[in-house]
Coordinates of N, CA and C in Angstrom, one line a residue:
X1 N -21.2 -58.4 20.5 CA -21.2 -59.0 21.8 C -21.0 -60.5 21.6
X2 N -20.2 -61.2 22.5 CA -19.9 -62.6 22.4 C -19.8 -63.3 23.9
X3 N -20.4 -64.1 24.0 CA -20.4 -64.9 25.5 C -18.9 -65.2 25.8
X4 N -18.8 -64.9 27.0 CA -17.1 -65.4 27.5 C -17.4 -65.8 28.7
X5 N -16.5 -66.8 29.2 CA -16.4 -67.7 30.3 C -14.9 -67.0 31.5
X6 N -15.5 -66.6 32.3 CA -14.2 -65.8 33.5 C -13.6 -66.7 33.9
X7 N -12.3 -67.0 34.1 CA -11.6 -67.4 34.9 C -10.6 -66.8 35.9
X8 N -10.6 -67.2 36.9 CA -10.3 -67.3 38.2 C -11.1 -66.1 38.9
X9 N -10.7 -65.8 40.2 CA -11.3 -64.7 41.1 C -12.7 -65.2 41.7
X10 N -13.3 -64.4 42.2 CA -14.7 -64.8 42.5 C -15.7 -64.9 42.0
X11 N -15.5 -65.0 40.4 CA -16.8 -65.6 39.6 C -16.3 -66.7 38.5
X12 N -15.5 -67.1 39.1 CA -14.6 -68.1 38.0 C -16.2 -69.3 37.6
X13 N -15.9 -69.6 36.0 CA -17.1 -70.2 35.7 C -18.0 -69.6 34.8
X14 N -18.2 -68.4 35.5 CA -19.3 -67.6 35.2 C -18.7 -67.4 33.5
X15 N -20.3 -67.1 32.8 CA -20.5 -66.5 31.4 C -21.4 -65.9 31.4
X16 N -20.6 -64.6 30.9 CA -21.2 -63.5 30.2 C -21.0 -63.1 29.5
X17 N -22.1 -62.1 28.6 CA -21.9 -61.1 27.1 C -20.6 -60.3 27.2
X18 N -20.1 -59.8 26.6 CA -18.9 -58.9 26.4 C -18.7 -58.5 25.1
X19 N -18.3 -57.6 24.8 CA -18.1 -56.9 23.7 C -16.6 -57.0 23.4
X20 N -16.0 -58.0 22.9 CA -13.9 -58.3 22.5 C -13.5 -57.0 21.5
X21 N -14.4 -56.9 20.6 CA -14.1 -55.6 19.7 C -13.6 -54.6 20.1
X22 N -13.8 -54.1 21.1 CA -13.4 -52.9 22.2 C -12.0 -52.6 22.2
X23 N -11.1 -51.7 22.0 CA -10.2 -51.8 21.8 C -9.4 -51.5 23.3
X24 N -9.7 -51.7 24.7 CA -9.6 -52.1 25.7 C -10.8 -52.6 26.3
X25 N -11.2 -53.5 26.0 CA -12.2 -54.3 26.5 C -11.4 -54.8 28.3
X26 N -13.2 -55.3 28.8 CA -12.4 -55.3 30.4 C -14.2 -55.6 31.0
X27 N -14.2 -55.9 31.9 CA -15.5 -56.2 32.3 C -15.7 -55.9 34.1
X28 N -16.4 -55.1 34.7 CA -16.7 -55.2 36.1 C -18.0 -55.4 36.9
X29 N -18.0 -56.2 37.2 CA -19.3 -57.2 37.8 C -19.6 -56.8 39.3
X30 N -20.4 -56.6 39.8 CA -20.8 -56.4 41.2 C -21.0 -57.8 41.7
X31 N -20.5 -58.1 42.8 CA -20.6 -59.3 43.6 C -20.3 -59.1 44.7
X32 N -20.9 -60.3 46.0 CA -20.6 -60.0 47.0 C -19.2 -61.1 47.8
X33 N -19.0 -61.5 46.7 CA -17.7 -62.7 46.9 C -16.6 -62.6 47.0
X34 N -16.2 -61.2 46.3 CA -14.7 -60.6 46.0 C -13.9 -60.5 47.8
X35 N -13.1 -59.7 47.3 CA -12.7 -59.0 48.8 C -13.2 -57.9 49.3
X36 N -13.7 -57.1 48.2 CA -14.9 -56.3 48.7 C -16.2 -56.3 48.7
X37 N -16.8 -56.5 49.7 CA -18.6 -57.1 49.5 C -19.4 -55.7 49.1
X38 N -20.4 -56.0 48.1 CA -20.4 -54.9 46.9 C -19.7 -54.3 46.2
X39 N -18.4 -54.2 46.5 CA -17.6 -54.4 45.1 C -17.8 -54.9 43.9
X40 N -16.8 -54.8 43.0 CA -16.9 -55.4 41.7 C -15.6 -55.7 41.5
X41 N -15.6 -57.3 40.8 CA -14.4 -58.3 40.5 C -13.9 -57.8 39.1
X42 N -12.8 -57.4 38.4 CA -12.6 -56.7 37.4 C -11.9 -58.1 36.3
X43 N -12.9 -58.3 35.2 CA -12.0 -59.1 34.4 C -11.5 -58.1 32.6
X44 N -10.4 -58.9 32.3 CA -9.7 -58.8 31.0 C -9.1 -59.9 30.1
X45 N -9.8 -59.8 28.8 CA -9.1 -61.0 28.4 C -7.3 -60.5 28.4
X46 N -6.6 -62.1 28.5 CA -4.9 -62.4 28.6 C -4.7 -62.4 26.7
X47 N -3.2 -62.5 26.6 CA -3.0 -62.8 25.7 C -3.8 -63.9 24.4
X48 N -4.2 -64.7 25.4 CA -4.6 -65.3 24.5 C -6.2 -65.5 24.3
X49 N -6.5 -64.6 24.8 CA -7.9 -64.1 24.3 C -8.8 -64.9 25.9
X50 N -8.5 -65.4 27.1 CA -8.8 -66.0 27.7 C -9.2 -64.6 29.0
X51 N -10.9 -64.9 28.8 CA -10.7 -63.9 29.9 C -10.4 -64.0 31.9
X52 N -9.9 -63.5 32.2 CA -8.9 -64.0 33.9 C -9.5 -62.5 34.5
X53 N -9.4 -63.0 36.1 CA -9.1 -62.0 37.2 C -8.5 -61.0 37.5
X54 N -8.7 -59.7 37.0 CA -7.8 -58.7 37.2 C -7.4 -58.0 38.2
X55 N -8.8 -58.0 39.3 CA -8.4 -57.3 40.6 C -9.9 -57.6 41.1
X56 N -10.0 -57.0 42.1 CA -11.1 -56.7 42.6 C -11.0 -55.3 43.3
X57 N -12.5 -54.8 43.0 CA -12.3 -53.0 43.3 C -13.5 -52.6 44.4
X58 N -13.2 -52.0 45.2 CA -13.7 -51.7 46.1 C -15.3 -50.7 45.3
X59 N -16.3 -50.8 46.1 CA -17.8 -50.0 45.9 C -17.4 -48.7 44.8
X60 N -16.7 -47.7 45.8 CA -16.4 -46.5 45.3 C -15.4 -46.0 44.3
X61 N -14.8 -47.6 44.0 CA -13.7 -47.6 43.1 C -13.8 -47.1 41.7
X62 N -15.4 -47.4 40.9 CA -15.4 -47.8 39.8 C -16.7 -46.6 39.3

């Protein structure tokens, strides 16, 4: 596990634990900020190891 900092979407800022090793690594956070309230904001690191906003998924999505 390694701290990573999200960027963009509704938790831009934020750090948390993640596990990069993963060979699709990907992270979904419950928040009431996204476009769906209780949803969860879906991040992935980019190419360059930077992790960004991938979507946001509705309650029952996930």
């Amino acid at each position: 596990m390694a701290e990573v900092q999200l960027h963009g979407g509704p938790l831009d800022g934020m750090s948390v634990d993640a596990d990069e090793t993963d060979a699709d690594p990907w992270i979904a956070i419950i928040t009431d900020h996204g476009t769906y309230p209780g949803g969860r904001a879906l991040y992935a690191p980019d190419d360059t190891g930077t992790w960004r906003h991938v979507r946001d998924l509705r309650p029952e999505e996930l």
